[in-house]
Short mmCIF file of C-alpha atoms in Angstrom, two decimals:
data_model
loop_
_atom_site.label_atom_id
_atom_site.label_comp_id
_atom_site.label_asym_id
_atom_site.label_seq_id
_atom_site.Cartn_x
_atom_site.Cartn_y
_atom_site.Cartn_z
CA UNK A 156 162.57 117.57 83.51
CA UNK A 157 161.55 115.30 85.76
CA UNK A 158 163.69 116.31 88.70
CA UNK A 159 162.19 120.25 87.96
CA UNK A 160 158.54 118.97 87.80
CA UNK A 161 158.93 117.76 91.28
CA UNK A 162 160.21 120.16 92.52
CA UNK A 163 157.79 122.43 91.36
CA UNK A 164 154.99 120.39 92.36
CA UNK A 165 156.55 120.67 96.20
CA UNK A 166 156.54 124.44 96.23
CA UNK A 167 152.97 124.54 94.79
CA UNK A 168 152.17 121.96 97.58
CA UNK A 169 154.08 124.70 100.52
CA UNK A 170 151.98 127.63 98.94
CA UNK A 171 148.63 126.85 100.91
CA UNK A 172 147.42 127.82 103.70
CA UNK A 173 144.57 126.50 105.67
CA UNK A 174 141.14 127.73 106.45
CA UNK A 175 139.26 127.31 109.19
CA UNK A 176 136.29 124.93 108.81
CA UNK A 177 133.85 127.60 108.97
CA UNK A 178 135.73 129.09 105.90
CA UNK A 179 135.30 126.12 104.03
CA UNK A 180 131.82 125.66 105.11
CA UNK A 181 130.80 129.52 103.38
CA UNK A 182 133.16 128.92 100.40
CA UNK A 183 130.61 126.07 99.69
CA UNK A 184 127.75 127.66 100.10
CA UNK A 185 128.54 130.11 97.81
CA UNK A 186 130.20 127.67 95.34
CA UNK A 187 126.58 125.73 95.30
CA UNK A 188 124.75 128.83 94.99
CA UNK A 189 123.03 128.46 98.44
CA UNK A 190 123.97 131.72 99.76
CA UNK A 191 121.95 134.42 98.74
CA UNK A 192 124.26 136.36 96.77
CA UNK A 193 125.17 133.64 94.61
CA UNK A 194 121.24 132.51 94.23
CA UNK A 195 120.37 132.30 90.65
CA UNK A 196 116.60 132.70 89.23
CA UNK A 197 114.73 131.75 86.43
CA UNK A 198 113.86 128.39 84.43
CA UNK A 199 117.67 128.88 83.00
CA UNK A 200 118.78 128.60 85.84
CA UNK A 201 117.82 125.01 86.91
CA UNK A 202 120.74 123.31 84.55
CA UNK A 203 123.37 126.03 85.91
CA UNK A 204 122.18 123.69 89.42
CA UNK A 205 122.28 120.02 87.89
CA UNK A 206 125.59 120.82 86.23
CA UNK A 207 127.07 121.55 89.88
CA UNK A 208 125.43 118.46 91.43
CA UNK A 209 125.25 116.00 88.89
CA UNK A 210 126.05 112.47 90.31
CA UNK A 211 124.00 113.42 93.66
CA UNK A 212 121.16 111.30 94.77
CA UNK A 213 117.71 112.73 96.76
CA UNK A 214 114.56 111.88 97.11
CA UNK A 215 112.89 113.39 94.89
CA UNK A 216 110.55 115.61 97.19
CA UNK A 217 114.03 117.07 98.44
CA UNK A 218 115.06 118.24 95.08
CA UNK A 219 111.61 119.94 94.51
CA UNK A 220 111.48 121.37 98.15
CA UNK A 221 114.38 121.81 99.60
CA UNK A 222 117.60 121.50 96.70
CA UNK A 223 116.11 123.70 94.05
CA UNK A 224 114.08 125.98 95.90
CA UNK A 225 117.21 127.52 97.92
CA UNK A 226 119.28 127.83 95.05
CA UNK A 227 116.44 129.18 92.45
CA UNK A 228 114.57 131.95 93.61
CA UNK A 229 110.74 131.23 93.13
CA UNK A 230 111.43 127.53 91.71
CA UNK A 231 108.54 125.35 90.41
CA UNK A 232 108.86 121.84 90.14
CA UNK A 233 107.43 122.47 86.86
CA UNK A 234 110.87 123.99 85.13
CA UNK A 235 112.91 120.78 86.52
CA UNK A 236 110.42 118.84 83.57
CA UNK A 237 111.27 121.23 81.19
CA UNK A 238 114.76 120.75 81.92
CA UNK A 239 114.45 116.69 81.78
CA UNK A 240 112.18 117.49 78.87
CA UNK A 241 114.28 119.49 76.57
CA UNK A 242 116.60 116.21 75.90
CA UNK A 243 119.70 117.42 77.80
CA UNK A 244 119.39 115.52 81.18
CA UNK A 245 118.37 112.31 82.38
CA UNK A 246 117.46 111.10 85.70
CA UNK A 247 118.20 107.88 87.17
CA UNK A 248 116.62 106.33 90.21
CA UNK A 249 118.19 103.80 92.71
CA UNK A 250 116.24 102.14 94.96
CA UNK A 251 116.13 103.12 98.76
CA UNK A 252 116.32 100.04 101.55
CA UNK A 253 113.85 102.28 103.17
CA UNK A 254 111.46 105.66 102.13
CA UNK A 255 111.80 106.53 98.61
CA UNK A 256 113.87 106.13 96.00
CA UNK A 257 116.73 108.81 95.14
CA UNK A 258 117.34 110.41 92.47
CA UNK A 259 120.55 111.22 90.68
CA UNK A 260 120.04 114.15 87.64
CA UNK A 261 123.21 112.98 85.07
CA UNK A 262 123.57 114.85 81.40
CA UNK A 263 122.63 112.37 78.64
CA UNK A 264 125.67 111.57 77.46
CA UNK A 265 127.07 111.13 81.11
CA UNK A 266 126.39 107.51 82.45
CA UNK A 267 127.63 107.49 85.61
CA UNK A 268 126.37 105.87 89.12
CA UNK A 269 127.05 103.02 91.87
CA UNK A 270 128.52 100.03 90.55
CA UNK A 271 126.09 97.55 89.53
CA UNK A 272 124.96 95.18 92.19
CA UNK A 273 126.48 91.31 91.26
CA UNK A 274 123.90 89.94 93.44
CA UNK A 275 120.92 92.26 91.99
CA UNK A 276 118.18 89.08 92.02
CA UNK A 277 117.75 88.80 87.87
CA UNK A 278 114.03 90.72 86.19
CA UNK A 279 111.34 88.95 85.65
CA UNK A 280 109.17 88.01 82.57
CA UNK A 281 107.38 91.22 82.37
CA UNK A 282 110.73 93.33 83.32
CA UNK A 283 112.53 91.64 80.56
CA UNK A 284 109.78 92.33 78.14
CA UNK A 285 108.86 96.07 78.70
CA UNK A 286 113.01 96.53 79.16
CA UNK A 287 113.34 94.59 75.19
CA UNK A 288 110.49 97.06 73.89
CA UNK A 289 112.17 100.15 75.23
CA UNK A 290 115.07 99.00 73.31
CA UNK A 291 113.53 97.90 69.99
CA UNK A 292 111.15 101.04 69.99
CA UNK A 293 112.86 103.88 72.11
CA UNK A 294 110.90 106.45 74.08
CA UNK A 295 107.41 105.40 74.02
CA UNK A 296 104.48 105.90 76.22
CA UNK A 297 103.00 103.26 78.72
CA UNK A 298 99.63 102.70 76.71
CA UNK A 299 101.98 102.06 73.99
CA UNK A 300 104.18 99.51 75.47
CA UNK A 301 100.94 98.01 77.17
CA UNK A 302 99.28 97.31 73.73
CA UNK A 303 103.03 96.25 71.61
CA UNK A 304 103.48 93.65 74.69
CA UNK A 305 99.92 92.63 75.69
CA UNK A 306 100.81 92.90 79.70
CA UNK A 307 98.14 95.18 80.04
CA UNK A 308 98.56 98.91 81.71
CA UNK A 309 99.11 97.89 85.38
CA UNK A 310 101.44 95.03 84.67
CA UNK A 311 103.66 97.05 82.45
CA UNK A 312 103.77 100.31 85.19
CA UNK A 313 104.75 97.91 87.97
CA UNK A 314 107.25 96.70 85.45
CA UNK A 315 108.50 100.10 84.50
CA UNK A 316 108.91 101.35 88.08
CA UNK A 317 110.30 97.96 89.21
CA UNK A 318 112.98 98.50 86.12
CA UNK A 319 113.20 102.26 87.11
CA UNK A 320 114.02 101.21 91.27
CA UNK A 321 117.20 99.14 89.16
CA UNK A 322 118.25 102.20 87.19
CA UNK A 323 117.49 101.08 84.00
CA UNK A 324 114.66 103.20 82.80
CA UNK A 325 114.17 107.15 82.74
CA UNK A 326 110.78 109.07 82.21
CA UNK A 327 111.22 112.51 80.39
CA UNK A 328 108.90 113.90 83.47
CA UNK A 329 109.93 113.23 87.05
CA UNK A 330 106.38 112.25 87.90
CA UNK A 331 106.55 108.62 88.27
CA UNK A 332 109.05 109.28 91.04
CA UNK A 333 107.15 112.00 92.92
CA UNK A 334 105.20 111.74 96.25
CA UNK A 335 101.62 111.01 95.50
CA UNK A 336 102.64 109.06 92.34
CA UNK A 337 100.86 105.99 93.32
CA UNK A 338 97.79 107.55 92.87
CA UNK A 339 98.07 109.17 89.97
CA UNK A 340 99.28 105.94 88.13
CA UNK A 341 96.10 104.14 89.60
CA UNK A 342 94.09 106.78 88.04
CA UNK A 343 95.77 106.01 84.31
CA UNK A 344 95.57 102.72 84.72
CA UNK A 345 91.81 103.63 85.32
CA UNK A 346 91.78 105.37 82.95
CA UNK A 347 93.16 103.27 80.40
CA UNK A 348 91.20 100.22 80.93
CA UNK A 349 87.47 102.44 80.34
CA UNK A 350 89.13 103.21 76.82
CA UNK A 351 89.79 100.07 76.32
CA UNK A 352 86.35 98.97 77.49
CA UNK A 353 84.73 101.48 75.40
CA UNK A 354 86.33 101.24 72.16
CA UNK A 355 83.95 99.33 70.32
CA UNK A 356 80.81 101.85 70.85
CA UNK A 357 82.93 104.71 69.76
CA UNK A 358 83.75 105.97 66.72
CA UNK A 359 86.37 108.08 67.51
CA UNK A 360 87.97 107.29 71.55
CA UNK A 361 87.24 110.22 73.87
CA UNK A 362 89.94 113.10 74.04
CA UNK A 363 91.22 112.82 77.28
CA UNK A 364 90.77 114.73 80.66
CA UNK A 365 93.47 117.96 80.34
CA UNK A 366 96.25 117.82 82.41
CA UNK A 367 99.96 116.30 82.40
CA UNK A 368 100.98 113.91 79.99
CA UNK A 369 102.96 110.52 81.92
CA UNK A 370 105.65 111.35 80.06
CA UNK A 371 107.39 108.96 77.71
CA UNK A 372 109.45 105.92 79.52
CA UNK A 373 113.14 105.36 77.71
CA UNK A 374 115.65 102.53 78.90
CA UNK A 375 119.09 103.73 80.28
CA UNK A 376 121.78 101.87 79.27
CA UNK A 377 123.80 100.03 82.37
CA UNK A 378 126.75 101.80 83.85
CA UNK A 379 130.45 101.53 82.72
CA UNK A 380 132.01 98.80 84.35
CA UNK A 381 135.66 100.38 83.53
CA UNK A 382 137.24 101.37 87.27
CA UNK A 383 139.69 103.78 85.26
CA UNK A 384 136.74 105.75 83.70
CA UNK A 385 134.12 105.84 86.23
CA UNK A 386 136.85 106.96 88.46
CA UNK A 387 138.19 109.46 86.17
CA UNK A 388 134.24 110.74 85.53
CA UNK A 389 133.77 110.95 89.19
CA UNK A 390 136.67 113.04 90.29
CA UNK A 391 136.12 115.73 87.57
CA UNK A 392 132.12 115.75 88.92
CA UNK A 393 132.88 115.37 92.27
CA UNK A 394 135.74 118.61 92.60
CA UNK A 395 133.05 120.59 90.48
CA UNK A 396 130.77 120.22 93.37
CA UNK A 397 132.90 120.74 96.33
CA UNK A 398 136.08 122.76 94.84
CA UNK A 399 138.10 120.79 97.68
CA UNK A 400 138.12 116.69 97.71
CA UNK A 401 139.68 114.89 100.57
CA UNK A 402 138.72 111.82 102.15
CA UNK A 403 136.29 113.22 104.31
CA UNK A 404 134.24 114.87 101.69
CA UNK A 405 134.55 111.85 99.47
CA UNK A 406 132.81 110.17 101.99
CA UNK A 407 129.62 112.24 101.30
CA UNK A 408 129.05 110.44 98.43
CA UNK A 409 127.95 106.57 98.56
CA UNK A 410 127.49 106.40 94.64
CA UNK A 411 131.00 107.99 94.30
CA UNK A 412 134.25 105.18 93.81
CA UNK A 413 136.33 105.17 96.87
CA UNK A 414 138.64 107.67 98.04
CA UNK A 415 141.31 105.05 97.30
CA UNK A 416 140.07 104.82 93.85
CA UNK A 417 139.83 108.56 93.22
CA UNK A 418 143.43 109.74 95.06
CA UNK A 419 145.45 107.71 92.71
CA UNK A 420 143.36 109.82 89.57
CA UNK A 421 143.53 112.99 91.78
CA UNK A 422 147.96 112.18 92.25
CA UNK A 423 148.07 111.89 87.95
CA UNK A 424 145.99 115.19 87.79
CA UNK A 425 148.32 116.86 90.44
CA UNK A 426 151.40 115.68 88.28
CA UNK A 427 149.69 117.28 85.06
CA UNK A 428 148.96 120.73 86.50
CA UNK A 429 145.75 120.12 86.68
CA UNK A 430 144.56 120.32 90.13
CA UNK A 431 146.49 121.83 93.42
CA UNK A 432 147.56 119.31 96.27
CA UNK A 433 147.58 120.48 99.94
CA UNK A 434 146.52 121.50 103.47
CA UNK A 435 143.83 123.66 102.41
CA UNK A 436 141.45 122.81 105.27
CA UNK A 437 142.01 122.53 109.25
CA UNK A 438 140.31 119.62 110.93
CA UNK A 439 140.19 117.54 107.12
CA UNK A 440 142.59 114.32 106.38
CA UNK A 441 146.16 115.85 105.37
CA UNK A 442 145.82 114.53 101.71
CA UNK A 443 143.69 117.31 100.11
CA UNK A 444 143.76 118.12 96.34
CA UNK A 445 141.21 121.04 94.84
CA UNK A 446 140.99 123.37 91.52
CA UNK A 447 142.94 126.39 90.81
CA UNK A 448 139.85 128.40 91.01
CA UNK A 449 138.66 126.45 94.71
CA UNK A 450 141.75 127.29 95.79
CA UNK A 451 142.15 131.02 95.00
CA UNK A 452 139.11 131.64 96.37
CA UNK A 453 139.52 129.76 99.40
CA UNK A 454 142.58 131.92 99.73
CA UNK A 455 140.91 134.84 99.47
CA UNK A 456 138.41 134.33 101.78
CA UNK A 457 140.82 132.75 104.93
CA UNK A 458 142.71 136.05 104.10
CA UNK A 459 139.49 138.61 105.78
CA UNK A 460 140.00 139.44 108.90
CA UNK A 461 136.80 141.10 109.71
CA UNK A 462 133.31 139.81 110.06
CA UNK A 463 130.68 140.88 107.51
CA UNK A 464 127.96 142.40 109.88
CA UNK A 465 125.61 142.01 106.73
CA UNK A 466 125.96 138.40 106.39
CA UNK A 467 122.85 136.50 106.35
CA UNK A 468 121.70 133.49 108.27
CA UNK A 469 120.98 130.60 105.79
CA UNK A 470 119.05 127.82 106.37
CA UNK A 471 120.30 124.69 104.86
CA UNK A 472 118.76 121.14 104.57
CA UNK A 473 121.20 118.57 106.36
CA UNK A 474 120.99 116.06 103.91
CA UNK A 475 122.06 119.21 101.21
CA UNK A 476 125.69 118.45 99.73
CA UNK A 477 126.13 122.14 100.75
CA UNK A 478 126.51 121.34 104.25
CA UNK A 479 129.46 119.45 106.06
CA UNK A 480 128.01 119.32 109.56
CA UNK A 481 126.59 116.28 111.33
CA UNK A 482 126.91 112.45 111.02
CA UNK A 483 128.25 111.01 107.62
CA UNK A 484 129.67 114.51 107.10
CA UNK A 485 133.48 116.21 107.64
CA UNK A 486 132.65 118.08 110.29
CA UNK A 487 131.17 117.86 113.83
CA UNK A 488 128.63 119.57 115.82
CA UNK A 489 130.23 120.73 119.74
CA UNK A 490 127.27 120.98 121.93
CA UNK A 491 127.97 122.68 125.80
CA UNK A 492 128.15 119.24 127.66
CA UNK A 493 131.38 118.68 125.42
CA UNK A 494 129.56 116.39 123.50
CA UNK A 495 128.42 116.65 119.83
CA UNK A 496 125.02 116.60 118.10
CA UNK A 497 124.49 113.65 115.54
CA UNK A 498 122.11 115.84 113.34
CA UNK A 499 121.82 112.46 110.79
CA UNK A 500 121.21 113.73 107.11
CA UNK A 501 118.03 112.77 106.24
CA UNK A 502 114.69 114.86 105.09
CA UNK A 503 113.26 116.76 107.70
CA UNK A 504 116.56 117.79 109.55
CA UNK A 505 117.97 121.25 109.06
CA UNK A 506 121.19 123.70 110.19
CA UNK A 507 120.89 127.08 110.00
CA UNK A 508 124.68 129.07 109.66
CA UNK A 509 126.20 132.68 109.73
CA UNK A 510 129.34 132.72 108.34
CA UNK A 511 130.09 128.77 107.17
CA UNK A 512 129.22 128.92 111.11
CA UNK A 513 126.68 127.15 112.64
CA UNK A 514 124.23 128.69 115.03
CA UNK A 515 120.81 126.67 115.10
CA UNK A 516 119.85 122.64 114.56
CA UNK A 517 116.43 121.93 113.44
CA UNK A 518 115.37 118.45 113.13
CA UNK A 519 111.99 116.52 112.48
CA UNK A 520 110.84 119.81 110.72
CA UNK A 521 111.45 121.89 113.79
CA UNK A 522 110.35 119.58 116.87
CA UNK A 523 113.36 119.68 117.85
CA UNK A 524 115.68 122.64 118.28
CA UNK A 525 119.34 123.13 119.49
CA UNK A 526 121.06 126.67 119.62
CA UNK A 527 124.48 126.18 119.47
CA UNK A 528 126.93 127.03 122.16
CA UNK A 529 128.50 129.80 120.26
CA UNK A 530 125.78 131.42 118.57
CA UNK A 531 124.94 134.87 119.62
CA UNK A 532 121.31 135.46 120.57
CA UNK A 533 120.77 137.51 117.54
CA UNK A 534 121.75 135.03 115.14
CA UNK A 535 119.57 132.74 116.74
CA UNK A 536 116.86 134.52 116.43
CA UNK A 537 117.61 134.90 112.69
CA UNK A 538 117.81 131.45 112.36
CA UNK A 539 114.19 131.04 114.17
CA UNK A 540 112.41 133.83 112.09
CA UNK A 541 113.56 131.68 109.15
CA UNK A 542 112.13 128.04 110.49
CA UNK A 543 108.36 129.79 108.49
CA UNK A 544 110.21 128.73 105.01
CA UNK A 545 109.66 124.98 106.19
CA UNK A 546 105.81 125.00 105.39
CA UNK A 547 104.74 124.01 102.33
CA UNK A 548 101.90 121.83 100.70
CA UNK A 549 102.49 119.10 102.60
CA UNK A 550 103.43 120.44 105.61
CA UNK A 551 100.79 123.62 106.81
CA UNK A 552 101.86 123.59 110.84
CA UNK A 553 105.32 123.73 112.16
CA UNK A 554 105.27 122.75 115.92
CA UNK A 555 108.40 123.14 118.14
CA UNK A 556 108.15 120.65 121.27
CA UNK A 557 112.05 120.80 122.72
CA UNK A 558 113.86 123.88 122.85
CA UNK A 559 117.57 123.01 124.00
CA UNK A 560 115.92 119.87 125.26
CA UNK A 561 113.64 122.07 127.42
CA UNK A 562 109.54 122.15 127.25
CA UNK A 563 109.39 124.71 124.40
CA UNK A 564 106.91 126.70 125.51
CA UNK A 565 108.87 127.58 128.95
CA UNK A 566 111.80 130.00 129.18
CA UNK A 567 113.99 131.57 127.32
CA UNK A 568 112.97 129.21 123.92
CA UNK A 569 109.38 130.26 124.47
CA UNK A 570 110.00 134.53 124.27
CA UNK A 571 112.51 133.88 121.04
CA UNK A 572 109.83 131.46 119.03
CA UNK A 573 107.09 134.36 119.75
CA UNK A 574 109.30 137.36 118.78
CA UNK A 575 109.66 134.51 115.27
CA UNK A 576 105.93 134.30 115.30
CA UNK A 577 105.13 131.35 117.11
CA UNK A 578 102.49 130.71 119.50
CA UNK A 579 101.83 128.90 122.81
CA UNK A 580 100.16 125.19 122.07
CA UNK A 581 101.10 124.11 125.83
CA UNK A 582 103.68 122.06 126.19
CA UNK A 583 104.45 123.60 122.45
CA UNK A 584 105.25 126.43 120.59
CA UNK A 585 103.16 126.44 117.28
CA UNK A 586 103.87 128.08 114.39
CA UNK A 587 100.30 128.83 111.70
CA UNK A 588 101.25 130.59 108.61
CA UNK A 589 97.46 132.26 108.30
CA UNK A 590 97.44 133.30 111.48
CA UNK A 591 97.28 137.25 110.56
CA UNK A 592 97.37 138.93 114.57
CA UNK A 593 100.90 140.27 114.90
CA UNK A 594 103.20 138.00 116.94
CA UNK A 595 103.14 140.53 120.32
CA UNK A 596 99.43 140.28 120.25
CA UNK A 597 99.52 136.52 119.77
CA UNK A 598 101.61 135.63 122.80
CA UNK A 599 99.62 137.85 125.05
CA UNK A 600 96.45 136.70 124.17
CA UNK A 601 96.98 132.66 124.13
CA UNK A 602 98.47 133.34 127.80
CA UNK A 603 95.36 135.05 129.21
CA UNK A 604 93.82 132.22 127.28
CA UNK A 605 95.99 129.20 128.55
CA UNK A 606 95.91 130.91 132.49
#
């Protein structure tokens, strides 16, 4: 039996055939519900998206602007709190040697993350108190952990976020996390301290101002120190989310285990029929191993021949697990010199693709672009008329300074930004979404203007 089960497992091994990167690249942007025809809509929808990326850590302003929003269409931060809210996931925070914090979304019965950190400096007084009350009293509400502990409002917030940047407490909102979350804690603490002030001269406190509740604050219980288990746990989430694992892809991942870690689960899976070993992807490390269904559809797709000439230009953030271009990722950028682009993957950088095939590099929000040596000019301009989906609250100006490392508003970068509806801001090309003249009339004017 032994001697047949081999065997067996060899031919399975023979029956792949690889895909070209840019294969691989579409089949994930489908599998992640990126591309548009596998975009879902719809509060629902929001847990069909944390299933597939469970595990993954963001910022949290990338979830809410960038994550969700391109795999939901018309997303509001607003339905991820429902989803936290409704009991079924948790989110856990780690803290971020620089900007802020990510976020991993887990389900609550999932505990999962990087190993704890042996040389973690130990909490303080107040940490150690707030962390015993969550314990003794489960969810509960700042005020309420303020007046059971007598630390007073601000002491126990620092101490929840300070136990929160260790992964050891959750909020059923995502709030606390959220840019601008500074102030809005000020203004409860505020808040809290003229009820406190007033409470004698009342006889029944003030209903307070409408608007958001905090949210209640629960402790998260550490992480499983098992190796077996977390590794186990982390293969199963991590070939979910990418259909094909190799040690590349693996590398995506700094809260995953090691690819040495996971290959020895992945080999006992292989042996049980439960995943498919091989070389499914060209320029990938020749130890691959992905699902039945990864596979098949991998297969299907290296098997077209022709191009769709309907297929859409997507935009996708680089620091998306959807995308496998850049540094830290599988796959490089080629740039005409013979050189390749870095394209880091942090917030604010961008790749726009036709195909699994990239064709534009946006980074610093669009100060910065980079057509890429391949990309015909229609695609690129595609890819530019798309850049507009970058504003948002926060952001209410895009401005393009180097165009192929060229002045922007000069040559050929200049005529393709105005077709996108852009605007001359000498040296720049300026992009202002109320800006209701048609783009024709736009160009010609700020020239007569700017001459």
């Amino acid at each position: 039996l032994a001697e047949i089960r081999r065997a067996t497992v060899a031919v399975r091994r023979q029956e792949s055939l690889a895909v070209a990167p840019e294969v691989f690249a579409d089949f994930l942007l489908r599998w992640q519900s990126v591309h548009p025809k596998t975009r879902g809509e719809g509060p629902a929808f929001v847990s069909t998206v944390l299933e597939r990326l469970q595990g993954f850590s963001a910022p949290a302003a990338v979830w809410d602007a960038e994550i969700l929003p391109r795999r939901i269409a018309g997303y509001r931060p607003a339905w991820l709190d429902e989803a936290i809210g409704g009991g079924g996931w948790i989110w856990r925070a780690e803290a971020a040697t620089r900007g802020e914090p990510r976020v991993a979304f887990l389900p609550r019965d999932l505990n999962v993350g990087p190993r704890p950190d042996p040389e973690a400096e130990p909490l303080d007084p107040d940490e150690s108190a707030v962390l015993d009350l969550l314990a003794s009293r489960g969810a509960s509400f700042a005020d309420e952990l303020a007046r059971a502990s007598g630390l007073g409002p601000s002491r126990v917030r620092r101490a929840l976020m300070a136990l929160t940047g260790r992964g050891l407490a959750t909020n059923d909102r995502l709030d606390p996390i959220r840019p601008g979350s500074e102030a809005v804690l000020a203004a409860l603490d505020q808040a809290s301290r003229d009820r406190g002030a007033g409470r004698s001269l009342r006889v029944r406190p003030r209903r307070a101002a409408a608007g958001p509740a905090e949210g209640r604050w629960s402790r998260l219980e550490p992480r499983t120190d098992d190796p077996q288990a977390r590794a186990l746990t982390w293969a199963g989430i991590l070939l979910d989310r990418y259909g094909v694992l190799s040690r590349e892809v693996v590398a995506m991942e700094p809260s995953a285990p090691s690819w040495s870690e996971l290959a020895e689960v992945l080999s006992r899976a292989e042996w049980r029929g439960e995943v498919r070993r091989g070389y499914l992807v060209e320029g990938l490390s020749g130890v691959q191993y992905a699902s039945e269904e990864a596979a098949a559809e991998l297969a299907r797709s290296g098997s077209r021949t022709n191009r769709d000439p309907d297929s859409p230009v997507i935009l996708v953030a680089a620091i998306d697990p959807a995308n496998l271009y850049g540094g830290g990722a599988p796959f490089d950028l080629e740039l005409l010199d013979g050189g390749t682009a870095r394209l880091p993957r942090v917030a604010g950088n961008y790749l726009a693709l036709r195909d699994g095939r990239p064709v534009l590099i946006a980074e610093s929000y669009a100060k910065r672009l980079t057509a890429l040596p391949w990309a015909e000019p229609a695609d690129i301009e595609s890819a530019l008329k798309l850049l507009p989906t970058l504003i948002g609250p926060g952001r209410r100006l895009l401005r393009v300074e180097r165009y192929n490392g060229e002045i922007a508003a000069s040559g050929i970068g200049a005529q393709m930004l105005a077709r996108a509806g852009f605007v001359r801001d000498y040296p720049n090309m300026a992009y202002y979404p109320d800006w209701s003249t048609p783009p024709a009339v736009q160009e010609t004017h700020l020239d007569r203007k700017t001459w």
